[in-house]
mmCIF file of C-alpha atoms and ligand atoms in Angstrom:
data_model
loop_
_atom_site.group_PDB
_atom_site.id
_atom_site.type_symbol
_atom_site.label_atom_id
_atom_site.label_comp_id
_atom_site.label_asym_id
_atom_site.label_seq_id
_atom_site.Cartn_x
_atom_site.Cartn_y
_atom_site.Cartn_z
ATOM 1 C CA MET G 1 36.531 14.979 -44.427
ATOM 2 C CA LYS G 2 39.960 14.626 -41.856
ATOM 3 C CA ASN G 3 42.410 12.856 -43.892
ATOM 4 C CA LYS G 4 43.600 9.520 -42.191
ATOM 5 C CA GLY G 5 47.032 9.925 -40.425
ATOM 6 C CA ILE G 6 49.966 8.030 -41.761
ATOM 7 C CA LEU G 7 51.909 5.603 -40.550
ATOM 8 C CA THR G 8 55.426 6.309 -40.434
ATOM 9 C CA VAL G 9 58.583 4.878 -39.424
ATOM 10 C CA ILE G 10 61.722 6.257 -38.415
ATOM 11 C CA SER G 11 64.936 4.069 -38.427
ATOM 12 C CA GLY G 12 68.723 4.673 -38.477
ATOM 13 C CA PHE G 13 71.762 3.468 -37.053
ATOM 14 C CA SER G 14 71.714 4.216 -32.951
ATOM 15 C CA GLY G 15 72.513 7.690 -32.701
ATOM 16 C CA ALA G 16 71.573 8.922 -35.714
ATOM 17 C CA GLY G 17 69.421 11.441 -34.258
ATOM 18 C CA LYS G 18 66.158 9.571 -34.145
ATOM 19 C CA GLY G 19 65.108 10.636 -31.009
ATOM 20 C CA THR G 20 66.257 14.265 -30.924
ATOM 21 C CA LEU G 21 64.492 14.717 -34.572
ATOM 22 C CA MET G 22 61.459 12.904 -33.088
ATOM 23 C CA LYS G 23 60.888 15.164 -29.984
ATOM 24 C CA ARG G 24 61.752 18.081 -32.379
ATOM 25 C CA LEU G 25 58.238 17.409 -34.965
ATOM 26 C CA LEU G 26 56.030 17.463 -31.990
ATOM 27 C CA GLU G 27 57.545 20.126 -30.441
ATOM 28 C CA ARG G 28 56.891 22.215 -33.843
ATOM 29 C CA TYR G 29 53.661 20.284 -35.243
ATOM 30 C CA PRO G 30 51.741 18.691 -31.644
ATOM 31 C CA GLU G 31 48.605 17.921 -33.740
ATOM 32 C CA GLU G 32 50.078 16.287 -36.251
ATOM 33 C CA TYR G 33 51.816 13.799 -35.052
ATOM 34 C CA ALA G 34 51.585 11.536 -32.342
ATOM 35 C CA LEU G 35 54.359 9.284 -30.663
ATOM 36 C CA SER G 36 53.862 5.675 -30.571
ATOM 37 C CA VAL G 37 55.640 3.677 -27.295
ATOM 38 C CA SER G 38 56.812 0.850 -27.578
ATOM 39 C CA VAL G 39 57.667 -2.039 -25.030
ATOM 40 C CA THR G 40 60.892 -2.846 -24.487
ATOM 41 C CA THR G 41 62.587 -6.302 -22.233
ATOM 42 C CA ARG G 42 65.432 -4.249 -22.001
ATOM 43 C CA GLN G 43 66.749 -1.830 -18.610
ATOM 44 C CA PRO G 44 66.132 2.009 -18.538
ATOM 45 C CA ARG G 45 68.703 4.126 -19.025
ATOM 46 C CA GLN G 46 69.601 7.286 -16.906
ATOM 47 C CA GLY G 47 67.196 9.496 -17.354
ATOM 48 C CA GLU G 48 64.387 7.108 -19.114
ATOM 49 C CA VAL G 49 60.435 7.423 -17.930
ATOM 50 C CA ASP G 50 58.550 4.111 -17.553
ATOM 51 C CA GLY G 51 55.773 5.247 -20.101
ATOM 52 C CA ALA G 52 57.638 8.294 -22.068
ATOM 53 C CA SER G 53 60.752 6.483 -23.827
ATOM 54 C CA TYR G 54 59.526 3.191 -23.307
ATOM 55 C CA PHE G 55 56.639 0.458 -21.712
ATOM 56 C CA PHE G 56 59.794 -1.306 -19.807
ATOM 57 C CA ILE G 57 58.671 -4.840 -19.099
ATOM 58 C CA THR G 58 59.257 -8.390 -18.295
ATOM 59 C CA LYS G 59 60.195 -11.096 -20.673
ATOM 60 C CA GLU G 60 57.106 -13.081 -19.519
ATOM 61 C CA ARG G 61 54.896 -9.828 -20.067
ATOM 62 C CA PHE G 62 56.631 -9.378 -23.331
ATOM 63 C CA GLN G 63 55.376 -13.125 -24.658
ATOM 64 C CA GLU G 64 51.859 -12.615 -23.800
ATOM 65 C CA MET G 65 51.534 -9.719 -25.697
ATOM 66 C CA ILE G 66 52.652 -11.894 -28.645
ATOM 67 C CA ALA G 67 50.337 -14.537 -27.753
ATOM 68 C CA GLY G 68 47.696 -11.996 -27.377
ATOM 69 C CA ASP G 69 48.352 -10.123 -30.651
ATOM 70 C CA GLU G 70 48.971 -7.050 -28.852
ATOM 71 C CA LEU G 71 51.575 -5.955 -31.019
ATOM 72 C CA ILE G 72 52.097 -4.524 -34.319
ATOM 73 C CA GLU G 73 55.238 -6.161 -34.842
ATOM 74 C CA TYR G 74 58.443 -7.170 -32.607
ATOM 75 C CA ALA G 75 61.698 -7.534 -33.030
ATOM 76 C CA CYS G 76 65.113 -8.658 -30.872
ATOM 77 C CA TYR G 77 68.162 -6.258 -31.091
ATOM 78 C CA VAL G 78 71.167 -6.405 -29.429
ATOM 79 C CA ASP G 79 69.947 -8.905 -27.022
ATOM 80 C CA ASN G 80 66.743 -7.092 -25.343
ATOM 81 C CA TYR G 81 63.228 -7.453 -27.466
ATOM 82 C CA TYR G 82 60.878 -4.166 -28.290
ATOM 83 C CA GLY G 83 57.452 -3.999 -29.977
ATOM 84 C CA THR G 84 54.899 -1.759 -31.040
ATOM 85 C CA PRO G 85 51.592 -2.031 -29.193
ATOM 86 C CA LYS G 86 48.884 -2.267 -31.504
ATOM 87 C CA GLU G 87 45.619 -0.114 -29.563
ATOM 88 C CA TYR G 88 47.608 3.619 -29.600
ATOM 89 C CA VAL G 89 48.639 3.451 -33.413
ATOM 90 C CA GLU G 90 44.697 2.778 -34.082
ATOM 91 C CA LYS G 91 43.375 5.213 -32.262
ATOM 92 C CA LYS G 92 45.756 7.785 -33.127
ATOM 93 C CA LEU G 93 45.745 7.195 -36.928
ATOM 94 C CA ALA G 94 42.199 7.502 -37.075
ATOM 95 C CA GLU G 95 41.791 10.688 -34.978
ATOM 96 C CA GLY G 96 43.992 11.612 -38.370
ATOM 97 C CA LYS G 97 47.735 12.217 -36.553
ATOM 98 C CA ASN G 98 50.442 10.559 -38.483
ATOM 99 C CA VAL G 99 51.544 8.074 -36.217
ATOM 100 C CA LEU G 100 55.308 8.157 -35.507
ATOM 101 C CA LEU G 101 57.678 4.545 -34.491
ATOM 102 C CA GLU G 102 60.664 4.272 -34.372
ATOM 103 C CA ILE G 103 62.197 0.885 -34.874
ATOM 104 C CA GLU G 104 64.798 -0.971 -36.487
ATOM 105 C CA LEU G 105 65.126 -2.469 -39.841
ATOM 106 C CA GLN G 106 63.281 -5.780 -38.896
ATOM 107 C CA GLY G 107 60.445 -4.081 -37.652
ATOM 108 C CA ALA G 108 60.228 -1.274 -40.538
ATOM 109 C CA MET G 109 60.092 -4.422 -42.738
ATOM 110 C CA LYS G 110 57.352 -6.357 -40.660
ATOM 111 C CA VAL G 111 55.603 -3.397 -40.848
ATOM 112 C CA LYS G 112 55.404 -2.569 -44.703
ATOM 113 C CA ALA G 113 54.384 -6.068 -45.347
ATOM 114 C CA ALA G 114 51.306 -5.601 -43.038
ATOM 115 C CA ARG G 115 50.420 -2.332 -44.293
ATOM 116 C CA PRO G 116 52.167 -1.424 -47.391
ATOM 117 C CA ASP G 117 50.651 2.241 -47.032
ATOM 118 C CA THR G 118 53.269 2.802 -43.793
ATOM 119 C CA VAL G 119 55.975 5.300 -45.141
ATOM 120 C CA LEU G 120 59.454 4.640 -44.293
ATOM 121 C CA LEU G 121 62.214 6.994 -43.483
ATOM 122 C CA PHE G 122 65.620 6.223 -42.888
ATOM 123 C CA VAL G 123 67.998 8.477 -40.858
ATOM 124 C CA THR G 124 71.595 9.235 -41.254
ATOM 125 C CA PRO G 125 73.657 11.646 -39.576
ATOM 126 C CA PRO G 126 75.934 12.933 -42.212
ATOM 127 C CA ASP G 127 78.945 10.609 -41.901
ATOM 128 C CA ALA G 128 80.062 7.752 -39.861
ATOM 129 C CA ASP G 129 82.621 9.451 -37.891
ATOM 130 C CA THR G 130 79.553 11.897 -36.629
ATOM 131 C CA LEU G 131 77.649 8.707 -36.019
ATOM 132 C CA ARG G 132 80.317 7.999 -33.475
ATOM 133 C CA GLU G 133 80.844 11.333 -32.130
ATOM 134 C CA ARG G 134 77.236 11.812 -31.525
ATOM 135 C CA LEU G 135 76.816 7.793 -29.899
ATOM 136 C CA ILE G 136 80.214 8.691 -27.108
ATOM 137 C CA GLY G 137 78.295 12.676 -27.163
ATOM 138 C CA ARG G 138 75.254 10.982 -26.005
ATOM 139 C CA GLY G 139 76.816 9.516 -22.706
ATOM 140 C CA THR G 140 74.211 7.008 -22.182
ATOM 141 C CA GLU G 141 76.458 3.721 -23.168
ATOM 142 C CA THR G 142 79.517 2.169 -22.225
ATOM 143 C CA MET G 143 82.128 1.896 -24.593
ATOM 144 C CA GLU G 144 81.407 -1.642 -25.024
ATOM 145 C CA VAL G 145 77.671 -0.833 -25.808
ATOM 146 C CA ILE G 146 78.796 1.785 -28.258
ATOM 147 C CA GLU G 147 81.438 -0.488 -30.124
ATOM 148 C CA LYS G 148 78.401 -3.177 -30.138
ATOM 149 C CA ARG G 149 75.711 -0.677 -31.870
ATOM 150 C CA LEU G 150 78.259 0.566 -34.068
ATOM 151 C CA ALA G 151 79.472 -2.928 -35.359
ATOM 152 C CA ARG G 152 75.371 -3.030 -35.541
ATOM 153 C CA ALA G 153 75.281 -0.070 -37.894
ATOM 154 C CA ALA G 154 77.429 -1.271 -40.987
ATOM 155 C CA GLN G 155 74.614 -4.541 -41.057
ATOM 156 C CA GLU G 156 71.779 -1.416 -40.941
ATOM 157 C CA ALA G 157 73.408 -0.280 -43.711
ATOM 158 C CA LEU G 158 72.840 -2.953 -45.987
ATOM 159 C CA GLY G 159 69.059 -2.273 -45.339
ATOM 160 C CA MET G 160 68.403 1.125 -46.131
ATOM 161 C CA ASP G 161 67.976 0.740 -50.198
ATOM 162 C CA SER G 162 64.496 -0.500 -48.481
ATOM 163 C CA TYR G 163 63.207 2.359 -47.262
ATOM 164 C CA ASP G 164 60.933 5.010 -48.975
ATOM 165 C CA TYR G 165 63.288 7.904 -48.071
ATOM 166 C CA LEU G 166 66.828 8.780 -46.654
ATOM 167 C CA VAL G 167 67.069 12.060 -44.289
ATOM 168 C CA VAL G 168 70.042 13.403 -44.080
ATOM 169 C CA ASN G 169 70.279 14.735 -39.878
ATOM 170 C CA ASP G 170 73.234 17.086 -40.216
ATOM 171 C CA ASP G 171 71.070 20.479 -39.088
ATOM 172 C CA LEU G 172 68.020 19.546 -37.040
ATOM 173 C CA GLU G 173 65.992 22.390 -38.043
ATOM 174 C CA GLU G 174 66.279 21.664 -41.765
ATOM 175 C CA CYS G 175 66.104 18.119 -41.246
ATOM 176 C CA THR G 176 62.701 18.856 -38.973
ATOM 177 C CA GLU G 177 61.535 20.191 -41.725
ATOM 178 C CA ASN G 178 62.568 17.862 -44.286
ATOM 179 C CA VAL G 179 60.645 15.061 -42.808
ATOM 180 C CA HIS G 180 57.635 17.346 -42.287
ATOM 181 C CA SER G 181 57.199 18.302 -46.110
ATOM 182 C CA ILE G 182 57.709 14.151 -47.051
ATOM 183 C CA LEU G 183 54.676 13.707 -44.971
ATOM 184 C CA LEU G 184 52.547 16.677 -46.593
ATOM 185 C CA SER G 185 53.229 15.546 -49.974
ATOM 186 C CA GLU G 186 52.293 11.781 -48.577
ATOM 187 C CA HIS G 187 48.887 12.738 -47.832
ATOM 188 C CA PHE G 188 48.081 14.536 -51.689
ATOM 189 C CA ARG G 189 48.947 10.658 -53.223
ATOM 190 C CA LYS G 190 45.899 9.346 -54.766
ATOM 191 C CA GLU G 191 45.868 6.295 -52.643
ATOM 192 C CA ARG G 192 44.661 8.149 -49.343
ATOM 193 C CA ASN G 193 42.348 10.246 -51.085
ATOM 194 C CA ALA G 194 39.779 7.600 -52.519
ATOM 195 C CA ASP G 195 36.962 9.086 -50.602
ATOM 196 C CA LEU G 196 37.437 12.444 -51.997
ATOM 197 C CA ILE G 197 38.347 11.413 -55.502
ATOM 198 C CA GLN G 198 35.071 9.896 -55.273
ATOM 199 C CA HIS G 199 33.281 12.448 -54.395
ATOM 200 C CA ILE G 200 34.408 14.986 -56.561
ATOM 201 C CA LYS G 201 33.489 12.453 -59.571
ATOM 202 C CA THR G 202 30.520 12.581 -58.069
ATOM 203 C CA ASP G 203 29.776 15.947 -57.779
ATOM 204 C CA VAL G 204 30.975 17.183 -61.211
ATOM 205 C CA GLN G 205 28.534 14.871 -62.733
ATOM 206 C CA LYS G 206 25.720 17.926 -62.166
ATOM 207 C CA PHE G 207 27.431 20.135 -64.576
ATOM 208 C CA VAL G 208 26.515 17.271 -67.385
ATOM 209 C CA LYS G 209 23.171 18.511 -69.012
ATOM 210 C CA GLY G 210 20.628 16.137 -69.088
ATOM 211 C CA ALA G 211 22.169 14.184 -66.272
HETATM 212 P P1 ADP N 301 68.614 7.703 -31.955
HETATM 213 O O1 ADP N 301 67.630 8.318 -31.049
HETATM 214 O O2 ADP N 301 69.114 8.155 -33.086
HETATM 215 O O3 ADP N 301 70.040 6.747 -30.651
HETATM 216 P P2 ADP N 301 69.420 10.402 -30.703
HETATM 217 O O4 ADP N 301 68.606 11.240 -30.531
HETATM 218 O O5 ADP N 301 69.728 10.081 -28.877
HETATM 219 O O6 ADP N 301 69.839 9.264 -31.541
HETATM 220 O O7 ADP N 301 71.062 11.394 -30.848
HETATM 221 C C1 ADP N 301 72.530 11.088 -30.185
HETATM 222 C C2 ADP N 301 73.247 12.038 -29.958
HETATM 223 O O8 ADP N 301 73.765 13.034 -31.121
HETATM 224 C C3 ADP N 301 72.417 12.891 -28.915
HETATM 225 O O9 ADP N 301 73.112 13.640 -27.885
HETATM 226 C C4 ADP N 301 71.910 14.214 -29.590
HETATM 227 O O10 ADP N 301 71.516 15.515 -28.978
HETATM 228 C C5 ADP N 301 72.755 14.561 -30.681
HETATM 229 N N1 ADP N 301 72.272 15.124 -32.090
HETATM 230 C C6 ADP N 301 70.877 14.509 -32.464
HETATM 231 N N2 ADP N 301 70.582 15.108 -33.924
HETATM 232 C C7 ADP N 301 72.007 16.116 -33.714
HETATM 233 C C8 ADP N 301 71.988 17.021 -35.138
HETATM 234 N N3 ADP N 301 71.717 17.600 -36.097
HETATM 235 N N4 ADP N 301 73.368 17.924 -34.951
HETATM 236 C C9 ADP N 301 73.893 17.357 -33.503
HETATM 237 N N5 ADP N 301 73.995 16.787 -32.406
HETATM 238 C C10 ADP N 301 72.773 16.060 -32.639
HETATM 239 P P1 5GP N 302 67.940 1.841 -28.324
HETATM 240 O O1 5GP N 302 68.110 0.588 -26.974
HETATM 241 O O2 5GP N 302 68.858 2.705 -28.100
HETATM 242 O O3 5GP N 302 66.261 2.533 -27.446
HETATM 243 O O4 5GP N 302 66.794 0.985 -29.503
HETATM 244 C C1 5GP N 302 67.367 -0.350 -29.863
HETATM 245 C C2 5GP N 302 67.238 -0.010 -31.482
HETATM 246 O O5 5GP N 302 65.490 -0.550 -31.173
HETATM 247 C C3 5GP N 302 66.637 1.166 -31.961
HETATM 248 O O6 5GP N 302 67.011 1.073 -33.844
HETATM 249 C C4 5GP N 302 65.014 1.485 -32.065
HETATM 250 O O7 5GP N 302 64.896 1.774 -33.132
HETATM 251 C C5 5GP N 302 64.430 -0.050 -32.000
HETATM 252 N N1 5GP N 302 63.181 -0.157 -31.461
HETATM 253 C C6 5GP N 302 62.704 0.662 -30.641
HETATM 254 N N2 5GP N 302 61.677 -0.058 -30.612
HETATM 255 C C7 5GP N 302 61.094 -0.808 -31.153
HETATM 256 C C8 5GP N 302 59.837 -1.757 -32.000
HETATM 257 O O8 5GP N 302 58.908 -1.506 -31.207
HETATM 258 N N3 5GP N 302 59.809 -2.522 -32.705
HETATM 259 C C9 5GP N 302 61.432 -1.845 -33.034
HETATM 260 N N4 5GP N 302 61.546 -3.642 -34.127
HETATM 261 N N5 5GP N 302 62.398 -1.815 -33.004
HETATM 262 C C10 5GP N 302 62.378 -1.131 -32.177
#
């Protein structure tokens, strides 16, 4: 009997390495993870492919998706809307894959409230200067946008306590293994094994004399 997958939220400051970490996790364990692709109203960055990084949609289509209850959650982040389509997530969880949602704090809280069995991970670089270096090093935003995102990091840090796990992304390989270990352990929680517990309880009854 295959366990249902675990809905896993990965949040963290812009530039913390969330995208890099998820890519590595999928490369190492392709059978165990699925990545949810969000919809967004922001413009694609250079090299971003529609349907891979995001589904890039208009504000009108975004409103339609909200009205049609097609999103698990959505939020506004630095002037743009972002949301998680429901259908793909449900399908992959049923297939037994851990589904990764890379979403920000407001979205993470909404998912946890709606589905308390979600695992919330907060990814951080070892320190603030490393964060700045990574954002600049990525070279995908103007200095103005980088400053806005760094300012937002101070606000986001206030929400770190609301997560289940804190993951430091210093060495990428070590960080990837740490996240995988967390999810391996989560699969053993009694709450996720109610059927198996019931099955074993019933099965051992056969040894009870006179039963
Ligand atoms: P996020 O998705 O959190 O915004 P990215 O995955 O785009 O962040 O990473 C930001 C930059 O930092 C990228 O240029 C990436 O190559 C680099 N990076 C990510 N993780 C590490 C790491 N462990 N060590 C060094 N550089 C990293
Ligand atoms: P970026 O513009 O850098 O791709 O993403 C900006 C922020 O939006 C990041 O913190 C990212 O985690 C978040 N984000 C991406 N997709 C979603 C989503 O579907 N829902 C929510 N709530 N946040 C998202």
